[in-house]
Tab-separated table of C-alpha atoms and ligand atoms in Angstrom:
chain	number	residue	atom	x	y	z
K	1	UNK	CA	10.793	43.110	-15.768
K	2	UNK	CA	14.018	43.400	-13.708
K	3	UNK	CA	16.640	40.717	-14.284
K	4	UNK	CA	19.061	41.155	-11.378
K	5	UNK	CA	18.471	40.348	-7.704
K	6	UNK	CA	20.759	41.948	-5.090
K	7	UNK	CA	21.160	39.912	-1.904
K	8	UNK	CA	22.866	40.217	1.469
K	9	UNK	CA	24.346	36.990	2.839
K	10	UNK	CA	26.040	36.077	6.090
K	11	UNK	CA	29.762	36.087	5.346
K	12	UNK	CA	31.237	35.256	8.762
K	13	UNK	CA	30.139	34.748	12.365
K	14	UNK	CA	30.515	38.131	14.103
K	15	UNK	CA	32.387	38.625	17.338
K	16	UNK	CA	30.646	41.476	19.124
K	17	UNK	CA	28.851	43.962	16.888
K	18	UNK	CA	28.622	42.803	13.246
K	19	UNK	CA	31.122	44.523	10.957
K	20	UNK	CA	31.006	45.008	7.149
K	21	UNK	CA	33.386	42.012	6.845
K	22	UNK	CA	30.681	39.741	8.282
K	23	UNK	CA	28.487	40.194	5.184
K	24	UNK	CA	28.595	39.215	1.512
K	25	UNK	CA	26.765	41.203	-1.151
K	26	UNK	CA	25.779	39.128	-4.171
K	27	UNK	CA	23.866	39.525	-7.427
K	28	UNK	CA	21.910	36.696	-9.057
K	29	UNK	CA	19.311	36.488	-11.793
K	30	UNK	CA	15.800	37.192	-10.573
K	31	UNK	CA	14.320	33.707	-10.049
K	32	UNK	CA	11.360	32.431	-12.091
K	33	UNK	CA	8.401	31.253	-10.017
K	34	UNK	CA	7.561	27.592	-10.707
K	35	UNK	CA	4.181	25.889	-10.502
K	36	UNK	CA	2.368	26.886	-7.290
K	37	UNK	CA	4.852	29.696	-6.652
K	38	UNK	CA	4.916	33.464	-6.947
K	39	UNK	CA	7.594	36.156	-7.154
K	40	UNK	CA	7.728	38.997	-4.615
K	41	UNK	CA	9.549	42.300	-4.946
K	42	UNK	CA	10.715	43.394	-1.491
K	43	UNK	CA	9.432	46.806	-0.397
K	44	UNK	CA	10.225	46.765	3.347
K	45	UNK	CA	12.725	44.657	5.303
K	46	UNK	CA	12.144	44.168	9.030
K	47	UNK	CA	15.147	44.784	11.293
K	48	UNK	CA	15.047	42.662	14.444
K	49	UNK	CA	17.446	42.341	17.385
K	50	UNK	CA	16.987	38.546	17.168
K	51	UNK	CA	18.908	38.623	13.874
K	52	UNK	CA	22.099	38.991	15.882
K	53	UNK	CA	21.371	35.666	17.605
K	54	UNK	CA	20.631	33.933	14.290
K	55	UNK	CA	24.169	34.866	13.153
K	56	UNK	CA	25.750	32.811	15.967
K	57	UNK	CA	26.579	29.130	15.646
K	58	UNK	CA	24.628	28.263	18.779
K	59	UNK	CA	21.679	26.065	19.672
K	60	UNK	CA	18.537	28.162	19.841
K	61	UNK	CA	14.820	28.100	19.055
K	62	UNK	CA	15.674	28.294	15.341
K	63	UNK	CA	18.719	27.016	13.412
K	64	UNK	CA	21.532	29.519	12.804
K	65	UNK	CA	21.817	31.225	9.416
K	66	UNK	CA	24.556	29.344	7.545
K	67	UNK	CA	27.664	31.073	6.235
K	68	UNK	CA	26.938	32.077	2.638
K	69	UNK	CA	23.171	31.880	3.137
K	70	UNK	CA	20.871	34.840	2.428
K	71	UNK	CA	20.280	36.577	5.754
K	72	UNK	CA	16.965	35.508	7.268
K	73	UNK	CA	14.506	38.419	7.543
K	74	UNK	CA	10.832	39.148	7.652
K	75	UNK	CA	9.795	41.426	4.809
K	76	UNK	CA	6.836	42.943	3.044
K	77	UNK	CA	6.582	43.029	-0.713
K	78	UNK	CA	4.360	43.019	-3.755
K	79	UNK	CA	3.620	39.998	-5.896
K	80	UNK	CA	4.936	40.736	-9.408
K	81	UNK	CA	4.433	37.307	-11.048
K	82	UNK	CA	2.307	34.397	-9.921
K	83	UNK	CA	1.602	30.757	-10.713
K	84	UNK	CA	-0.192	30.352	-7.369
K	85	UNK	CA	-3.986	30.242	-7.123
K	86	UNK	CA	-4.020	32.026	-3.740
K	87	UNK	CA	-1.802	35.019	-4.603
K	88	UNK	CA	-2.298	37.387	-7.526
K	89	UNK	CA	-0.036	39.989	-9.121
K	90	UNK	CA	-0.419	43.241	-7.161
K	91	UNK	CA	-1.086	41.561	-3.786
K	92	UNK	CA	0.949	42.834	-0.853
K	93	UNK	CA	2.318	40.072	1.343
K	94	UNK	CA	4.511	39.546	4.399
K	95	UNK	CA	6.759	36.542	4.934
K	96	UNK	CA	10.288	35.413	5.696
K	97	UNK	CA	11.628	36.495	2.318
K	98	UNK	CA	15.226	37.228	3.437
K	99	UNK	CA	17.477	40.214	2.786
K	100	UNK	CA	17.111	40.328	-0.995
K	101	UNK	CA	15.277	42.376	-3.577
K	102	UNK	CA	13.249	39.494	-5.025
K	103	UNK	CA	12.071	36.236	-3.496
K	104	UNK	CA	10.154	33.225	-4.771
K	105	UNK	CA	7.576	31.785	-2.400
K	106	UNK	CA	5.143	28.883	-2.310
K	107	UNK	CA	2.917	30.817	0.092
K	108	UNK	CA	3.917	28.918	3.237
K	109	UNK	CA	3.783	31.312	6.212
K	110	UNK	CA	2.851	34.195	3.916
K	111	UNK	CA	0.165	36.621	5.054
K	112	UNK	CA	-1.657	39.112	2.865
K	113	UNK	CA	-1.421	42.834	3.805
K	114	UNK	CA	-4.241	45.135	2.745
K	115	UNK	CA	-3.035	48.761	2.341
K	116	UNK	CA	-6.663	49.912	2.455
K	117	UNK	CA	-6.937	48.748	6.083
K	118	UNK	CA	-3.583	49.931	7.478
K	119	UNK	CA	-0.383	51.531	6.136
K	120	UNK	CA	1.947	48.824	4.776
K	121	UNK	CA	4.745	49.291	7.389
K	122	UNK	CA	2.245	48.568	10.165
K	123	UNK	CA	1.962	44.978	8.899
K	124	UNK	CA	5.568	44.448	10.026
K	125	UNK	CA	4.979	46.420	13.250
K	126	UNK	CA	1.843	46.453	15.382
K	127	UNK	CA	0.007	44.070	13.039
K	128	UNK	CA	3.048	41.801	12.601
K	129	UNK	CA	5.259	39.734	14.899
K	130	UNK	CA	6.155	42.865	16.888
K	131	UNK	CA	2.583	43.547	17.977
K	132	UNK	CA	1.919	39.842	18.492
K	133	UNK	CA	4.971	39.527	20.761
K	134	UNK	CA	3.692	42.401	22.883
K	135	UNK	CA	0.128	41.065	22.899
K	136	UNK	CA	0.827	37.446	23.863
K	137	UNK	CA	3.874	38.197	26.012
K	138	UNK	CA	2.109	40.762	28.131
K	139	UNK	CA	-1.384	39.293	28.337
K	140	UNK	CA	-0.632	35.548	28.396
K	141	UNK	CA	2.602	35.531	30.354
K	142	UNK	CA	2.596	38.833	32.269
K	143	UNK	CA	-1.141	38.636	33.056
K	144	UNK	CA	-1.496	42.266	34.191
K	145	UNK	CA	-4.518	43.206	36.273
K	146	UNK	CA	-6.151	46.568	36.776
K	147	UNK	CA	-4.149	48.603	39.277
K	148	UNK	CA	-0.949	46.561	38.778
K	149	UNK	CA	2.368	48.301	38.304
K	150	UNK	CA	3.884	47.218	34.985
K	151	UNK	CA	7.477	48.049	34.032
K	152	UNK	CA	8.755	47.592	30.476
K	153	UNK	CA	12.302	48.095	29.194
K	154	UNK	CA	13.214	48.921	25.602
K	155	UNK	CA	10.037	50.907	26.089
K	156	UNK	CA	10.325	53.248	23.095
K	157	UNK	CA	11.151	50.373	20.775
K	158	UNK	CA	8.866	48.314	18.580
K	159	UNK	CA	7.702	45.708	21.115
K	160	UNK	CA	8.075	47.851	24.240
K	161	UNK	CA	5.927	50.741	23.011
K	162	UNK	CA	3.057	48.345	22.253
K	163	UNK	CA	3.445	46.522	25.582
K	164	UNK	CA	3.102	49.774	27.508
K	165	UNK	CA	0.027	50.870	25.584
K	166	UNK	CA	-1.738	47.533	26.075
K	167	UNK	CA	-0.844	47.598	29.778
K	168	UNK	CA	-2.414	51.074	30.076
K	169	UNK	CA	-5.513	49.743	28.340
K	170	UNK	CA	-5.976	47.014	30.954
K	171	UNK	CA	-5.770	49.649	33.687
K	172	UNK	CA	-2.226	49.167	34.905
K	173	UNK	CA	0.172	51.864	36.013
K	174	UNK	CA	2.953	51.785	33.440
K	175	UNK	CA	6.601	52.729	33.816
K	176	UNK	CA	8.842	52.637	30.754
K	177	UNK	CA	12.632	52.413	30.728
K	178	UNK	CA	14.369	53.828	27.650
K	179	UNK	CA	17.538	55.617	26.579
K	180	UNK	CA	17.576	59.422	26.433
K	181	UNK	CA	15.244	62.325	27.231
K	182	UNK	CA	13.589	62.356	23.814
K	183	UNK	CA	12.438	58.762	24.039
K	184	UNK	CA	11.348	59.224	27.645
K	185	UNK	CA	9.307	62.301	26.688
K	186	UNK	CA	7.640	60.295	23.959
K	187	UNK	CA	6.659	57.549	26.395
K	188	UNK	CA	4.643	59.841	28.627
K	189	UNK	CA	3.458	62.324	25.976
K	190	UNK	CA	2.640	60.131	22.990
K	191	UNK	CA	2.208	56.630	24.369
K	192	UNK	CA	0.456	57.588	27.626
K	193	UNK	CA	2.865	55.901	30.058
K	194	UNK	CA	2.622	57.125	33.662
K	195	UNK	CA	6.367	57.525	34.110
K	196	UNK	CA	9.597	57.081	32.193
K	197	UNK	CA	13.107	56.278	33.384
K	198	UNK	CA	16.128	57.258	31.294
K	199	UNK	CA	18.563	54.427	31.979
K	200	UNK	CA	21.402	56.373	30.366
K	201	UNK	CA	21.291	59.243	32.879
K	202	UNK	CA	18.991	58.249	35.774
K	203	UNK	CA	19.833	56.056	38.742
K	204	UNK	CA	17.467	53.251	37.658
K	205	UNK	CA	17.198	51.715	41.095
K	206	UNK	CA	16.348	55.026	42.778
K	207	UNK	CA	13.917	55.952	39.997
K	208	UNK	CA	12.118	52.609	40.379
K	209	UNK	CA	11.816	53.210	44.113
K	210	UNK	CA	10.280	56.620	43.348
K	211	UNK	CA	7.868	55.538	40.601
K	212	UNK	CA	6.982	52.102	41.970
K	213	UNK	CA	6.999	52.644	45.730
K	214	UNK	CA	4.900	49.511	46.347
K	215	UNK	CA	6.893	47.344	43.977
K	216	UNK	CA	6.488	45.892	40.507
K	217	UNK	CA	3.778	43.361	39.577
K	218	UNK	CA	4.816	42.737	35.970
K	219	UNK	CA	8.200	43.312	34.381
K	220	UNK	CA	8.363	42.907	30.589
K	221	UNK	CA	12.072	42.504	29.921
K	222	UNK	CA	13.470	43.386	26.507
K	223	UNK	CA	17.012	44.183	27.555
K	224	UNK	CA	18.361	41.938	30.359
K	225	UNK	CA	21.630	42.905	32.096
K	226	UNK	CA	21.751	45.503	34.867
K	227	UNK	CA	18.246	46.799	34.202
K	228	UNK	CA	16.793	43.333	34.803
K	229	UNK	CA	18.751	43.134	38.025
K	230	UNK	CA	17.437	46.496	39.241
K	231	UNK	CA	13.828	45.530	38.534
K	232	UNK	CA	14.241	42.128	40.209
K	233	UNK	CA	15.159	43.994	43.382
K	234	UNK	CA	11.765	45.781	43.290
K	235	UNK	CA	9.431	42.834	42.644
K	236	UNK	CA	6.223	42.572	44.560
K	237	UNK	CA	4.683	39.387	45.992
K	238	UNK	CA	3.515	37.146	43.129
K	239	UNK	CA	5.189	39.252	40.415
K	240	UNK	CA	5.550	37.973	36.844
K	241	UNK	CA	8.719	38.674	34.838
K	242	UNK	CA	8.292	38.168	31.084
K	243	UNK	CA	11.620	37.259	29.524
K	244	UNK	CA	11.097	38.520	25.978
K	245	UNK	CA	14.623	39.540	25.035
K	246	UNK	CA	17.994	40.695	26.337
K	247	UNK	CA	19.386	43.088	23.740
K	248	UNK	CA	22.057	44.395	26.128
K	249	UNK	CA	23.671	40.923	25.916
K	250	UNK	CA	23.376	40.113	22.205
K	251	UNK	CA	26.806	41.478	21.235
K	252	UNK	CA	28.573	40.504	24.434
K	253	UNK	CA	31.963	38.890	23.852
K	254	UNK	CA	32.181	37.534	27.371
K	255	UNK	CA	29.821	35.299	29.303
K	256	UNK	CA	27.249	37.507	31.016
K	257	UNK	CA	27.119	37.335	34.791
K	258	UNK	CA	23.778	36.150	36.168
K	259	UNK	CA	21.314	38.535	37.802
K	260	UNK	CA	22.540	39.068	41.347
K	261	UNK	CA	19.044	39.756	42.663
K	262	UNK	CA	17.432	36.533	41.461
K	263	UNK	CA	16.559	35.424	45.001
K	264	UNK	CA	13.910	38.123	44.906
K	265	UNK	CA	11.949	35.584	42.810
K	266	UNK	CA	11.986	33.202	45.775
K	267	UNK	CA	11.259	35.795	48.437
K	268	UNK	CA	8.334	37.152	46.424
K	269	UNK	CA	7.111	33.782	45.081
K	270	UNK	CA	7.509	35.415	41.680
K	271	UNK	CA	7.965	33.811	38.273
K	272	UNK	CA	10.268	34.577	35.360
K	273	UNK	CA	9.071	33.008	32.129
K	274	UNK	CA	10.620	32.972	28.687
K	275	UNK	CA	8.218	33.642	25.821
K	276	UNK	CA	8.588	33.081	22.110
K	277	UNK	CA	6.051	34.595	19.760
K	278	UNK	CA	6.253	31.634	17.337
K	279	UNK	CA	4.627	29.422	19.993
K	280	UNK	CA	1.412	31.392	19.479
K	281	UNK	CA	1.156	30.821	15.724
K	282	UNK	CA	-2.274	29.192	15.961
K	283	UNK	CA	-3.576	32.256	17.802
K	284	UNK	CA	-2.085	34.904	15.447
K	285	UNK	CA	-5.516	35.655	13.890
K	286	UNK	CA	-6.927	36.431	17.340
K	287	UNK	CA	-3.965	38.713	18.140
K	288	UNK	CA	-4.028	40.529	14.798
K	289	UNK	CA	-7.753	41.132	14.940
K	290	UNK	CA	-7.560	42.519	18.511
K	291	UNK	CA	-4.555	44.707	17.653
K	292	UNK	CA	-6.303	45.997	14.510
K	293	UNK	CA	-9.349	46.893	16.596
K	294	UNK	CA	-7.179	48.727	19.142
K	295	UNK	CA	-5.354	50.563	16.344
K	296	UNK	CA	-8.629	51.691	14.808
K	297	UNK	CA	-9.954	52.802	18.201
K	298	UNK	CA	-6.746	54.710	19.040
K	299	UNK	CA	-5.991	52.457	22.027
K	300	UNK	CA	-2.656	51.628	20.422
K	301	UNK	CA	-0.585	53.999	18.275
K	302	UNK	CA	1.692	52.491	15.642
K	303	UNK	CA	5.121	53.988	15.313
K	304	UNK	CA	7.543	52.902	12.620
K	305	UNK	CA	11.048	54.145	11.989
K	306	UNK	CA	11.519	53.832	8.241
K	307	UNK	CA	14.974	54.198	6.680
K	308	UNK	CA	15.065	54.599	2.899
K	309	UNK	CA	17.888	52.794	1.179
K	310	UNK	CA	19.054	49.916	-0.951
K	311	UNK	CA	19.171	46.291	0.141
K	312	UNK	CA	22.965	46.662	0.425
K	313	UNK	CA	22.472	49.115	3.290
K	314	UNK	CA	20.873	46.438	5.493
K	315	UNK	CA	24.057	45.769	7.565
K	316	UNK	CA	24.428	49.391	8.679
K	317	UNK	CA	20.709	49.847	9.339
K	318	UNK	CA	20.768	46.750	11.574
K	319	UNK	CA	23.330	48.466	13.809
K	320	UNK	CA	20.818	51.218	14.625
K	321	UNK	CA	19.004	48.743	16.901
K	322	UNK	CA	22.083	48.243	19.051
K	323	UNK	CA	22.905	51.965	19.143
K	324	UNK	CA	19.337	52.847	20.177
K	325	UNK	CA	18.879	54.993	17.051
K	326	UNK	CA	15.370	53.721	16.334
K	327	UNK	CA	12.074	54.710	17.902
K	328	UNK	CA	9.336	52.182	17.215
K	329	UNK	CA	9.625	49.473	14.580
K	330	UNK	CA	12.797	49.762	12.474
K	331	UNK	CA	12.277	49.087	8.750
K	332	UNK	CA	14.386	49.455	5.618
K	333	UNK	CA	12.319	50.648	2.651
K	334	UNK	CA	13.733	49.543	-0.696
K	335	UNK	CA	13.137	51.971	-3.526
K	336	UNK	CA	11.926	50.583	-6.852
K	337	UNK	CA	14.788	50.318	-9.353
A	401	NAP	P1	13.460	47.680	19.472
A	401	NAP	O1	13.116	47.732	20.934
A	401	NAP	O2	12.637	48.432	18.509
A	401	NAP	O3	14.959	48.135	19.245
A	401	NAP	C1	15.965	47.825	20.119
A	401	NAP	C2	16.104	48.887	21.227
A	401	NAP	O4	16.837	48.301	22.300
A	401	NAP	C3	16.928	50.100	20.835
A	401	NAP	O5	16.172	51.078	20.189
A	401	NAP	C4	17.489	50.562	22.150
A	401	NAP	O6	16.638	51.524	22.740
A	401	NAP	C5	17.467	49.328	23.043
A	401	NAP	N1	18.831	48.913	23.394
A	401	NAP	C6	19.858	48.665	22.539
A	401	NAP	N2	20.961	48.322	23.233
A	401	NAP	C7	20.605	48.377	24.553
A	401	NAP	C8	21.317	48.134	25.777
A	401	NAP	N3	22.603	47.750	25.768
A	401	NAP	N4	20.645	48.289	26.938
A	401	NAP	C9	19.345	48.658	26.947
A	401	NAP	N5	18.631	48.900	25.836
A	401	NAP	C10	19.252	48.748	24.648
A	401	NAP	O7	13.514	46.131	19.059
A	401	NAP	P2	12.290	45.116	19.117
A	401	NAP	O8	12.187	44.462	17.794
A	401	NAP	O9	11.108	45.776	19.709
A	401	NAP	O10	12.823	44.027	20.152
A	401	NAP	C11	12.820	44.304	21.541
A	401	NAP	C12	13.238	43.036	22.296
A	401	NAP	O11	12.241	42.038	22.078
A	401	NAP	C13	14.550	42.431	21.835
A	401	NAP	O12	15.256	41.937	22.950
A	401	NAP	C14	14.105	41.292	20.938
A	401	NAP	O13	15.075	40.279	20.834
A	401	NAP	C15	12.858	40.850	21.661
A	401	NAP	N6	11.873	40.100	20.851
A	401	NAP	C16	11.509	38.885	21.327
A	401	NAP	C17	10.544	38.157	20.682
A	401	NAP	C18	10.127	36.834	21.258
A	401	NAP	O14	9.360	36.124	20.638
A	401	NAP	N7	10.616	36.509	22.442
A	401	NAP	C19	9.964	38.643	19.492
A	401	NAP	C20	10.359	39.909	19.030
A	401	NAP	C21	11.323	40.635	19.742
A	401	NAP	P3	17.210	52.598	23.826
A	401	NAP	O15	17.537	53.831	23.037
A	401	NAP	O16	16.078	52.752	24.772
A	401	NAP	O17	18.442	51.989	24.420
């Protein structure tokens, strides 16, 4: 039985991109599970753009991570000791276990992952909050119909790649926006998108005019900034913009300027709606079961980007999200010590 637990804590509030000085690395004794608790050894840590927001001292949908607190993170691990009737040694589980090698849990918000049904990383990707964000954000908020033109940004990322595949499944024409020729090739060749726009080298506005000549019915926005503005200019009557995220703004050190083309919402009687996956908690079972069915049927392909390392490497792996170095769901796999 291991005795030491390595942890990564928030050391300071970052300005711009997080630096090594913004983190503290600590070692504590592995905690003992009490009555009704179990001990989990972390196998995979989920890397999420939202983590950058949790590091700010700002009012949001969830309280900020405190200075000195273990960094909040979703993770998947194996139960290695248990005093809980519902979880046995050997079970694989997902939960908000934080950036640490071992975590004690009372089972609240913990979901079992069965490696016989899907590879473990998929439980943090398509079958986790990533897939659920795509599922509820697109279908409940975007409401795509057959024949609609759907545009998604961050399209080769975890959420975006699932959004595009579900949109194809409902019969929409799907245009993905991503960075670089490799990712764009993947969108059309592996994920079945109808067209891809490389925002790093293409003129996004001109490319949208070419690929969506009649306008855009649904825009699933993961990035905000200039790309949002370009898509707003191409909205069609009654369009729905799903405001899922704005990664291009998360490390901004100055106040972002508002989208110049927002009056397009008025002209086109369009809507722009913020969505938060946590609001759908009661419907997670529905989402997971539908996503699992689509995975099994090949309607949706799961893509994870797994980096092998130690828990101490979390800060540098997180930066991959902001540099666009990941394709699909970014995970840190922690080797057994
Ligand atoms: P992801 O898309 O797998 O990774 C982030 C990607 O964003 C990068 O790979 C990069 O791809 C792109 N990116 C980074 N900087 C950019 C910039 N300045 N401009 C344009 N693109 C940039 O991450 P994810 O977990 O799927 O999250 C995607 C979005 O969904 C994020 O905004 C996240 O906050 C949001 N989200 C929201 C909810 C919710 O409940 N509302 C839940 C989960 C996630 P490129 O190489 O293409 O640039």
